[in-house]
Amino acid sequence: MSATPTISFDPARCDGCGDCMSACVSAKSTVEYIAQSRIRIVRDDEAGCWGVAQCRQCGDPRCASVCPAAALAKGDDGIVAWDAERCVNCLLCTAGCIYGGIAFSPAEGHVVKCDQCAGAPQCVSACTRGALRYVNAAKLYNRWGELEDLFVPGLGGCQGCNTELIMRHTLRRVGPNTVLATPPGCIPGMGSVGYNGMLGCKVPVFHPLLTNTASMLTGIRRQYRRKGRKVTALALAGDGGAGDVGFQSLSGAAERGEQILFVCVDNEGYMNTGAQRSGSTTYGAWTATTPVGDTGRGKTQDAKNLPLLMMWHGCEYVATASTAFMEDFYAKLEAALDASERGFAYLHLYSPCTSGWRFPSASNIEVARKAVETNFALLWEYRRDRGLRLSRDIDDPAPVTEYLELLGKFRHLDAAQTAHIQRHVAAQAQVLRDLAGMHQDDGLSHCCSSIVPQAVRHETGG
Amino acid sequence: MNDVVEKTALLADPAGERIVPGTDTAVAKKAPRILVCDGNEAAAWGVVLSRPDMVAVYPITPQSSLAEYVAQFVADGVLDAELVEAEGEHSVLSVLHGAALAGARTYTASCGQGLAFMFEPYFRTPNLRLPIVMSIVNRDGITPQCVWGGQQDAMTVREVGWVQLFCETVQEVLDTIVMAYRIAEDRSVMLPVNVNHDGNYLSNGIVRIELPDQTEVDDFLGTPDVNWHAALDPDRPMGVDPLTGGATGPGPALFVGYRRGHCEGMQNALRVIVEVHEEWARRFGRRYAPLVEEYRLDGADHALVTIGSMAGAAKDAVDAARDRGERVGLIRIKTLRPFPLDALVAALDKVRAVGVVDRAVSYGWNSGPVHQETLAALQHCGHRIPCLSLIGGLAGADLTQTHFERAIAETAKLLDAPCPREPVWLNAEDR
């Protein structure tokens, strides 16, 4: 996936020296006056650090949307460009931007804003402390941002919840010609189906039972296929509804090759009902039903590997993904959506739970990233015709303790428990290496796909 | 049975030509087609005639051959339906939930443990107001292990909110399945219907039946419109079954609205069941008592109350007793849910004592379920009459004419002596 560059700012490294502003003035202004800088370092007394006011090159720029003259537009290069020919100097953009990214320059006689110096931003070059960096941002966020968010604003998820992020991004991409099943759990619990006559979603949406999501979608999808209508049957389910009490219906639908896109949002337990243990809960983890006490030390069994179990069904497509690696997630969502036109597609999202796992709500993405970097969460994809491939290198993981120590649910772990988890992580990684290796090895180029049973391939509906 | 032409899964007409329902054939307006088959095959023909969009199946004795017949009909092209061979009864009914919400006319069949396993979606079906038709090939419940007939399955779920119809004969099984779609899909009803036929007796008993004409059935049933009230359709986006309730706000009243609407649908069904049976008699020439059948009640001073296929042997016993000069009759319940209160009270008002024969047990009352229902109805009678519980036919046990002669004798005792609290276990002495 291609990317566009952007200027990032790290307040922890900024000492407020102002060299960046001087560099900007030198490069861009016709007058040597510091207030002409298009980047401004300002003191944030409340936070006790320096902040930056500069154009963020937004995906959905407010300056452009309020401009009555179409003088501002987001370009393919990622830059929000200002067009002198069109500008009528109304200054609405300066009110529209909440970042102080565009301002009127008396010296120039019109608004000015950062244009990243044609790929060589002088402010970044001038910053000796590394507070400013010129980095790549994914272009896809801009592209996907243009799709309609099909959930209503204001879902009642917990602060910092990644599940809401997954839901919104998934449904944006899958689109309105969809029937969405959300079995009981966090996903409908935050109001996505609705409450007392009000709706939470703009597509047909329903509560299946916790146990029968894939079966109800089977009936829906088959009836529309019978009628010659192409309707996506989408599930957004938790790990309990997918892998524990709902596993029979999930397994049956996968075995029959039903044309369903099943997304499992794995937060390793029954987090909506108060953080009880599920089959996906990690060994050693505190939950409400595996409490820590004089004799209890958390869960005493390893989690089952639900996505691998799904792979052995011979699904059309199976993959794991993480909210810390959104480009990877988007690529897999595309593939899964496409595969669901031919058969069963299963997408497993690792979704840390701020409430049930006991960590600060601001660090969810960081936790998700650390899970992947320690091999605790392994990212891979399986296609029936190509077998299993790893999505990233897993040969040099960080120690799993870097992940465990972020989470309150592991606070009580002793050395033996930690060692057990590290061994389990290593063993799981080796299983994946072996499965992926079967594919890569010349003599066994399709071994993995050939040992996985071939699901019945249904005719693609009209 | 001399007019039987051929015993086959597929029907042959008198000229020996294979006839496929659903196709226009020259014999459409001929005399009724004759078929010799058991109740499971008759049920499958009822399904063929009703043209469901989707059928989901999972095998269980004694329902299995019904599922097999339907699957074969689909494989042969006799029935144009999506067939889902689900991995269990729980999913069977769940598949049909989804299909119905997407607009499909649907069918399945189960019994006994299968019904127990599907209870979670079963419980929800009438609350979603989905007009699904489902045969229960009645089977007793384990434990002790048994795979034989009995009505413990259907009786155990009688408060769930399905319409429950009980058939006496194989012909009635076929006819009632077709009628069930008219009842279920009636806009004033919109409820699922169980068509009960006794395992073993009806599922495996082979008799001669008449097969209605497909075009006439099409005309009788009309075009299905099953999700006008609740749909999962991108062309009509809506949330189906959002959360309601809570102690404050509109939730409690919303919830009451759903419950009361469900009860009204059940009460409407009493009327619709009668109308549909009447129309069936007019169109197809076969008349069944829609709610409660009164058999030889004229001048009777006592009667048996029966349900399901046992009525055949019971009627023979009543006939024999009448021949001996005993003033006995029979009441057969066809519709158990909604409860046919007025029709049953009208029948009970004609006698001075009744014995209720159950093929199931109500453990808490030390009695039979239909006995309890009858006691409740008696509260609405003009006079108090004794009502004895008799339990028989459990786990496939025979209920013969001899058993019913005893039942009649035990009931007759009530005319002169107090009614025993203990039920009469009709098969307790069988060897």
PDB file of C-alpha atoms in Angstrom, chain A residues 36-207:
ATOM      1  CA  GLN A  36       5.416  34.672   9.378  1.00  0.00           C
ATOM      2  CA  SER A  37       6.378  31.047  10.103  1.00  0.00           C
ATOM      3  CA  ARG A  38       3.924  28.432   8.934  1.00  0.00           C
ATOM      4  CA  ILE A  39       4.910  26.274  11.869  1.00  0.00           C
ATOM      5  CA  ARG A  40       4.462  27.723  15.310  1.00  0.00           C
ATOM      6  CA  ILE A  41       5.790  26.258  18.525  1.00  0.00           C
ATOM      7  CA  VAL A  42       3.556  27.245  21.402  1.00  0.00           C
ATOM      8  CA  ARG A  43       3.737  26.662  25.113  1.00  0.00           C
ATOM      9  CA  ASP A  44       1.069  24.360  26.548  1.00  0.00           C
ATOM     10  CA  ASP A  45       1.180  25.321  30.195  1.00  0.00           C
ATOM     11  CA  GLU A  46      -1.558  22.915  31.135  1.00  0.00           C
ATOM     12  CA  ALA A  47       0.309  19.941  29.761  1.00  0.00           C
ATOM     13  CA  GLY A  48       3.650  21.386  30.771  1.00  0.00           C
ATOM     14  CA  CYS A  49       5.214  20.936  27.360  1.00  0.00           C
ATOM     15  CA  TRP A  50       5.563  22.522  23.925  1.00  0.00           C
ATOM     16  CA  GLY A  51       2.960  22.054  21.267  1.00  0.00           C
ATOM     17  CA  VAL A  52       2.838  22.673  17.557  1.00  0.00           C
ATOM     18  CA  ALA A  53       0.426  24.615  15.370  1.00  0.00           C
ATOM     19  CA  GLN A  54       0.869  23.501  11.808  1.00  0.00           C
ATOM     20  CA  CYS A  55      -1.134  22.119   8.920  1.00  0.00           C
ATOM     21  CA  ARG A  56      -1.858  18.421   9.548  1.00  0.00           C
ATOM     22  CA  GLN A  57      -2.660  17.749   5.896  1.00  0.00           C
ATOM     23  CA  CYS A  58      -5.948  16.227   7.149  1.00  0.00           C
ATOM     24  CA  GLY A  59      -7.616  13.353   5.359  1.00  0.00           C
ATOM     25  CA  ASP A  60     -10.907  15.234   5.422  1.00  0.00           C
ATOM     26  CA  PRO A  61      -9.681  18.853   5.707  1.00  0.00           C
ATOM     27  CA  ARG A  62     -12.116  21.250   7.325  1.00  0.00           C
ATOM     28  CA  CYS A  63     -10.358  24.227   5.700  1.00  0.00           C
ATOM     29  CA  ALA A  64     -11.255  22.813   2.303  1.00  0.00           C
ATOM     30  CA  SER A  65     -14.822  21.883   3.221  1.00  0.00           C
ATOM     31  CA  VAL A  66     -15.619  25.387   4.470  1.00  0.00           C
ATOM     32  CA  CYS A  67     -13.900  27.142   1.549  1.00  0.00           C
ATOM     33  CA  PRO A  68     -16.597  28.681  -0.678  1.00  0.00           C
ATOM     34  CA  ALA A  69     -14.200  29.136  -3.600  1.00  0.00           C
ATOM     35  CA  ALA A  70     -12.680  25.632  -3.820  1.00  0.00           C
ATOM     36  CA  ALA A  71      -9.275  27.212  -3.284  1.00  0.00           C
ATOM     37  CA  LEU A  72      -8.157  24.456  -0.947  1.00  0.00           C
ATOM     38  CA  ALA A  73      -8.035  20.777  -1.890  1.00  0.00           C
ATOM     39  CA  LYS A  74      -6.408  17.565  -0.773  1.00  0.00           C
ATOM     40  CA  GLY A  75      -4.087  16.333  -3.500  1.00  0.00           C
ATOM     41  CA  ASP A  76      -2.980  12.837  -4.391  1.00  0.00           C
ATOM     42  CA  ASP A  77       0.387  13.701  -2.860  1.00  0.00           C
ATOM     43  CA  GLY A  78      -1.313  14.106   0.493  1.00  0.00           C
ATOM     44  CA  ILE A  79      -0.784  17.868   0.620  1.00  0.00           C
ATOM     45  CA  VAL A  80      -3.684  20.218   1.208  1.00  0.00           C
ATOM     46  CA  ALA A  81      -2.870  22.749  -1.505  1.00  0.00           C
ATOM     47  CA  TRP A  82      -3.865  26.430  -1.648  1.00  0.00           C
ATOM     48  CA  ASP A  83      -4.790  27.908  -5.017  1.00  0.00           C
ATOM     49  CA  ALA A  84      -4.065  31.677  -5.253  1.00  0.00           C
ATOM     50  CA  GLU A  85      -6.158  31.976  -8.406  1.00  0.00           C
ATOM     51  CA  ARG A  86      -9.334  30.871  -6.634  1.00  0.00           C
ATOM     52  CA  CYS A  87      -8.892  32.314  -3.153  1.00  0.00           C
ATOM     53  CA  VAL A  88     -11.268  35.181  -2.355  1.00  0.00           C
ATOM     54  CA  ASN A  89      -9.605  36.043   0.973  1.00  0.00           C
ATOM     55  CA  CYS A  90     -12.707  35.331   3.004  1.00  0.00           C
ATOM     56  CA  LEU A  91     -10.576  33.657   5.720  1.00  0.00           C
ATOM     57  CA  LEU A  92     -13.250  31.032   6.508  1.00  0.00           C
ATOM     58  CA  CYS A  93     -10.508  28.421   6.333  1.00  0.00           C
ATOM     59  CA  THR A  94      -8.714  30.001   9.276  1.00  0.00           C
ATOM     60  CA  ALA A  95     -11.856  29.553  11.336  1.00  0.00           C
ATOM     61  CA  GLY A  96     -12.505  26.061  10.016  1.00  0.00           C
ATOM     62  CA  CYS A  97      -9.104  24.649  10.929  1.00  0.00           C
ATOM     63  CA  ILE A  98      -8.897  23.651  14.588  1.00  0.00           C
ATOM     64  CA  TYR A  99      -5.124  23.085  14.474  1.00  0.00           C
ATOM     65  CA  GLY A 100      -4.014  26.599  13.624  1.00  0.00           C
ATOM     66  CA  GLY A 101      -2.710  25.183  10.384  1.00  0.00           C
ATOM     67  CA  ILE A 102      -3.680  28.050   8.114  1.00  0.00           C
ATOM     68  CA  ALA A 103      -3.488  31.757   8.928  1.00  0.00           C
ATOM     69  CA  PHE A 104      -3.693  35.139   7.246  1.00  0.00           C
ATOM     70  CA  SER A 105      -0.336  36.752   6.483  1.00  0.00           C
ATOM     71  CA  PRO A 106      -0.456  40.568   6.371  1.00  0.00           C
ATOM     72  CA  ALA A 107       2.913  40.550   4.653  1.00  0.00           C
ATOM     73  CA  GLU A 108       1.720  38.268   1.845  1.00  0.00           C
ATOM     74  CA  GLY A 109      -1.832  39.602   1.722  1.00  0.00           C
ATOM     75  CA  HIS A 110      -3.427  36.139   1.764  1.00  0.00           C
ATOM     76  CA  VAL A 111      -3.577  32.959   3.828  1.00  0.00           C
ATOM     77  CA  VAL A 112      -0.484  30.830   4.075  1.00  0.00           C
ATOM     78  CA  LYS A 113      -0.010  27.239   5.093  1.00  0.00           C
ATOM     79  CA  CYS A 114       2.607  24.529   5.134  1.00  0.00           C
ATOM     80  CA  ASP A 115       3.314  22.842   1.809  1.00  0.00           C
ATOM     81  CA  GLN A 116       6.100  20.609   3.160  1.00  0.00           C
ATOM     82  CA  CYS A 117       8.669  22.480   1.031  1.00  0.00           C
ATOM     83  CA  ALA A 118       8.179  20.184  -1.966  1.00  0.00           C
ATOM     84  CA  GLY A 119       9.334  17.117  -0.071  1.00  0.00           C
ATOM     85  CA  ALA A 120      12.204  18.714   1.879  1.00  0.00           C
ATOM     86  CA  PRO A 121      10.641  20.479   4.867  1.00  0.00           C
ATOM     87  CA  GLN A 122      13.129  23.005   6.223  1.00  0.00           C
ATOM     88  CA  CYS A 123      11.640  22.943   9.726  1.00  0.00           C
ATOM     89  CA  VAL A 124      12.458  19.232  10.052  1.00  0.00           C
ATOM     90  CA  SER A 125      16.008  19.799   8.845  1.00  0.00           C
ATOM     91  CA  ALA A 126      16.456  22.562  11.406  1.00  0.00           C
ATOM     92  CA  CYS A 127      15.247  20.489  14.367  1.00  0.00           C
ATOM     93  CA  THR A 128      18.334  19.135  16.097  1.00  0.00           C
ATOM     94  CA  ARG A 129      16.456  17.348  18.880  1.00  0.00           C
ATOM     95  CA  GLY A 130      14.386  15.044  16.683  1.00  0.00           C
ATOM     96  CA  ALA A 131      11.087  16.536  17.800  1.00  0.00           C
ATOM     97  CA  LEU A 132      10.070  17.026  14.176  1.00  0.00           C
ATOM     98  CA  ARG A 133      10.235  14.111  11.771  1.00  0.00           C
ATOM     99  CA  TYR A 134       9.248  13.678   8.172  1.00  0.00           C
ATOM    100  CA  VAL A 135       7.490  10.299   7.976  1.00  0.00           C
ATOM    101  CA  ASN A 136       5.211   8.328   5.745  1.00  0.00           C
ATOM    102  CA  ALA A 137       1.504   8.169   6.546  1.00  0.00           C
ATOM    103  CA  ALA A 138      -0.728   5.673   4.897  1.00  0.00           C
ATOM    104  CA  LYS A 139      -2.643   6.993   1.962  1.00  0.00           C
ATOM    105  CA  LEU A 140      -5.386   4.507   2.595  1.00  0.00           C
ATOM    106  CA  TYR A 141      -6.760   6.424   5.563  1.00  0.00           C
ATOM    107  CA  ASN A 142      -7.651   9.232   3.239  1.00  0.00           C
ATOM    108  CA  ARG A 143      -9.187   6.878   0.706  1.00  0.00           C
ATOM    109  CA  TRP A 144     -11.213   4.994   3.307  1.00  0.00           C
ATOM    110  CA  GLY A 145     -12.141   8.141   5.090  1.00  0.00           C
ATOM    111  CA  GLU A 146     -14.278   9.057   2.118  1.00  0.00           C
ATOM    112  CA  LEU A 147     -16.499   6.005   2.667  1.00  0.00           C
ATOM    113  CA  GLU A 148     -19.569   6.504   4.778  1.00  0.00           C
ATOM    114  CA  ASP A 149     -19.420   5.561   8.433  1.00  0.00           C
ATOM    115  CA  LEU A 150     -22.475   3.317   8.688  1.00  0.00           C
ATOM    116  CA  PHE A 151     -22.658   3.264  12.461  1.00  0.00           C
ATOM    117  CA  VAL A 152     -24.320   6.183  14.178  1.00  0.00           C
ATOM    118  CA  PRO A 153     -22.111   8.617  16.088  1.00  0.00           C
ATOM    119  CA  GLY A 154     -21.940   8.126  19.790  1.00  0.00           C
ATOM    120  CA  LEU A 155     -21.853   4.391  20.280  1.00  0.00           C
ATOM    121  CA  GLY A 156     -21.432   3.615  23.945  1.00  0.00           C
ATOM    122  CA  GLY A 157     -18.098   1.826  23.838  1.00  0.00           C
ATOM    123  CA  CYS A 158     -15.612   2.148  26.677  1.00  0.00           C
ATOM    124  CA  GLN A 159     -13.031   4.903  26.404  1.00  0.00           C
ATOM    125  CA  GLY A 160     -10.194   3.839  24.159  1.00  0.00           C
ATOM    126  CA  CYS A 161     -12.004   0.782  22.841  1.00  0.00           C
ATOM    127  CA  ASN A 162     -10.432  -0.759  19.748  1.00  0.00           C
ATOM    128  CA  THR A 163     -13.510  -2.810  18.980  1.00  0.00           C
ATOM    129  CA  GLU A 164     -15.417   0.304  17.957  1.00  0.00           C
ATOM    130  CA  LEU A 165     -12.504   1.196  15.688  1.00  0.00           C
ATOM    131  CA  ILE A 166     -12.695  -2.230  14.053  1.00  0.00           C
ATOM    132  CA  MET A 167     -16.475  -2.090  13.674  1.00  0.00           C
ATOM    133  CA  ARG A 168     -16.523   1.305  12.043  1.00  0.00           C
ATOM    134  CA  HIS A 169     -13.667   0.616   9.668  1.00  0.00           C
ATOM    135  CA  THR A 170     -15.048  -2.767   8.688  1.00  0.00           C
ATOM    136  CA  LEU A 171     -18.545  -1.584   7.899  1.00  0.00           C
ATOM    137  CA  ARG A 172     -17.245   1.444   6.007  1.00  0.00           C
ATOM    138  CA  ARG A 173     -15.464  -0.874   3.634  1.00  0.00           C
ATOM    139  CA  VAL A 174     -18.120  -3.584   3.386  1.00  0.00           C
ATOM    140  CA  GLY A 175     -20.725  -0.957   2.632  1.00  0.00           C
ATOM    141  CA  PRO A 176     -24.492  -0.561   2.790  1.00  0.00           C
ATOM    142  CA  ASN A 177     -25.536  -3.621   0.773  1.00  0.00           C
ATOM    143  CA  THR A 178     -25.030  -5.727   3.839  1.00  0.00           C
ATOM    144  CA  VAL A 179     -26.911  -7.574   6.538  1.00  0.00           C
ATOM    145  CA  LEU A 180     -24.977  -7.280   9.777  1.00  0.00           C
ATOM    146  CA  ALA A 181     -25.174  -9.781  12.625  1.00  0.00           C
ATOM    147  CA  THR A 182     -23.855  -8.727  16.012  1.00  0.00           C
ATOM    148  CA  PRO A 183     -24.285 -11.482  18.610  1.00  0.00           C
ATOM    149  CA  PRO A 184     -24.638 -10.408  22.245  1.00  0.00           C
ATOM    150  CA  GLY A 185     -21.440  -8.874  23.578  1.00  0.00           C
ATOM    151  CA  CYS A 186     -19.558  -5.596  23.429  1.00  0.00           C
ATOM    152  CA  ILE A 187     -20.541  -4.906  19.835  1.00  0.00           C
ATOM    153  CA  PRO A 188     -24.320  -4.683  20.284  1.00  0.00           C
ATOM    154  CA  GLY A 189     -23.705  -3.806  23.928  1.00  0.00           C
ATOM    155  CA  MET A 190     -22.456  -0.404  22.824  1.00  0.00           C
ATOM    156  CA  GLY A 191     -25.754   0.166  21.016  1.00  0.00           C
ATOM    157  CA  SER A 192     -25.014  -0.877  17.440  1.00  0.00           C
ATOM    158  CA  VAL A 193     -28.359  -2.668  17.011  1.00  0.00           C
ATOM    159  CA  GLY A 194     -30.313  -0.083  18.922  1.00  0.00           C
ATOM    160  CA  TYR A 195     -32.140   0.495  22.140  1.00  0.00           C
ATOM    161  CA  ASN A 196     -35.813   1.024  22.908  1.00  0.00           C
ATOM    162  CA  GLY A 197     -36.804   1.754  19.349  1.00  0.00           C
ATOM    163  CA  MET A 198     -33.718   3.706  18.299  1.00  0.00           C
ATOM    164  CA  LEU A 199     -31.148   2.378  15.870  1.00  0.00           C
ATOM    165  CA  GLY A 200     -27.385   2.205  16.093  1.00  0.00           C
ATOM    166  CA  CYS A 201     -26.565   1.400  12.522  1.00  0.00           C
ATOM    167  CA  LYS A 202     -27.552   2.359   8.983  1.00  0.00           C
ATOM    168  CA  VAL A 203     -27.581  -1.146   7.503  1.00  0.00           C
ATOM    169  CA  PRO A 204     -29.971  -3.983   8.363  1.00  0.00           C
ATOM    170  CA  VAL A 205     -28.654  -5.173  11.704  1.00  0.00           C
ATOM    171  CA  PHE A 206     -29.793  -7.714  14.254  1.00  0.00           C
ATOM    172  CA  HIS A 207     -28.993  -9.570  17.411  1.00  0.00           C
TER     173      HIS A 207
END
